[in-house]
Amino acid sequence: MTNPSPTAGPQAPTRVLVLNSGSSSVKYQLLDMRDGDRLAVGLVERIGEETSRLVHTPLLGGGGEKREKSGPIADHAAALKAVAEELAADGLGLDSPELAAIGHRVVHGGLRFTAPTVIDEEVLAEIERLVPVAPLHNPANLTGIRTAMSLRPDLPQVAVFDTAFHTTMPESAARYAIDVETADAHRIRRYGFHGTSHAYVSRETARLLGKAPEEVNVIVLHLGNGASASAVAGGRCVDTSMGLTPLEGLVMGTRSGDVDPAVTFHLMRNADMSAEEVDVLLNKRSGLVGLCGDNDMREIRRRIDEGDARAALAFDIYVHRLKKYIGAYYAVLGRVDAVAFTAGVGENAAPVREAAIAGLEELGLAVDAGLNAERADGARIISPEYARVAVAVVPTDEELEIARQSYALVGDRRANRRPEE
């Protein structure tokens, strides 16, 4: 349930359009912030290709039939115009007076952006300055923002940064042990990612326990094709597994996670690989797909059941890394109230949850086999009643989190506006 802005009333706009612009895709959701209901969801993919595709699902009034369109969509401007047309066909157009803001996912906000931010030219310039540390993501995010601004220049556009939640980390966690001048000159430090998910899940875990976020210490495990862990003390992130880029940390679908940095030099010197080739290796040909050829946990489990040794080893390596981070973050926090699993693997792969917690009984952690095996849509506890630390499955909702933050910011600005403005 979403808490509306204090300025929201019968005449106040209450809808937020959330945009997540990738290099060749745009994901979107339109939400009504009075109750958090989704009014429409959709995806434009393969932008710039002849085989572009738009999938739009109206949900207003109980939902409508999914619509698909195929054909060339030249660029993000054309993609967003197509999205606007689909929304307009359902009476939800971008020109609606009920639209309060457009919220944009921006992957990298550096140290400057610690909270959602209304976008202006100065903000755009800073996002652009951060492109060297987020070359795959920030340019696409910028394209989506600029296109949306051109379509609705009068509407507040809000940037919600993946990195913002992690800016509360102490320097002892955020700094790498390299020459300080070099690190500062090139902005080298731990930034962390998946921040909107970690913020949402840590808060929802506290709610599940019947406590305020300030009272709860949580280890959040966001396990999807990309995966990250965070240590959250009283609602504030104090450590996270991803670093300068999303490559560091847990074993992921195609990313290696933690490796000895000297692996790069070894491959460049002895395998005659370029920096670009090593980059591709570690980001796209490693992790689960590098270990066994599959990055779908369902397929890996099927292969394990059939006796596939490579799949079994990949699973064991994946789980071993998870255990290391659970233990490490337990030590960082000192007291842990809950471990929360979220995202595609975390929410759906019961064997991963069971294996990650197995053997940690001395830390107060355990999983109830029956509760863990049950499939349910909402947040739930899967640990037995006697366990000292709760183990939870908490579905993430990054779009709702972006919408909440965007709407709250716009509401605050409206409440503080002078009468003559």
Short mmCIF file of C-alpha atoms in Angstrom, two decimals, residues 123-125 127-128 131 137-147:
data_model
loop_
_atom_site.label_atom_id
_atom_site.label_comp_id
_atom_site.label_asym_id
_atom_site.label_seq_id
_atom_site.Cartn_x
_atom_site.Cartn_y
_atom_site.Cartn_z
CA VAL A 123 21.63 17.02 -13.17
CA LEU A 124 21.85 15.83 -16.76
CA ALA A 125 25.42 17.11 -17.00
CA ILE A 127 24.85 11.98 -15.05
CA GLU A 128 26.84 12.44 -18.25
CA VAL A 131 29.40 7.80 -18.04
CA HIS A 137 23.86 2.19 -18.55
CA ASN A 138 24.05 5.95 -18.04
CA PRO A 139 24.03 6.83 -21.77
CA ALA A 140 20.82 4.84 -22.26
CA ASN A 141 19.27 6.37 -19.15
CA LEU A 142 20.14 9.84 -20.46
CA THR A 143 18.53 9.12 -23.82
CA GLY A 144 15.30 8.08 -22.15
CA ILE A 145 15.27 11.14 -19.91
CA ARG A 146 15.91 13.61 -22.73
CA THR A 147 13.23 12.02 -24.88
#
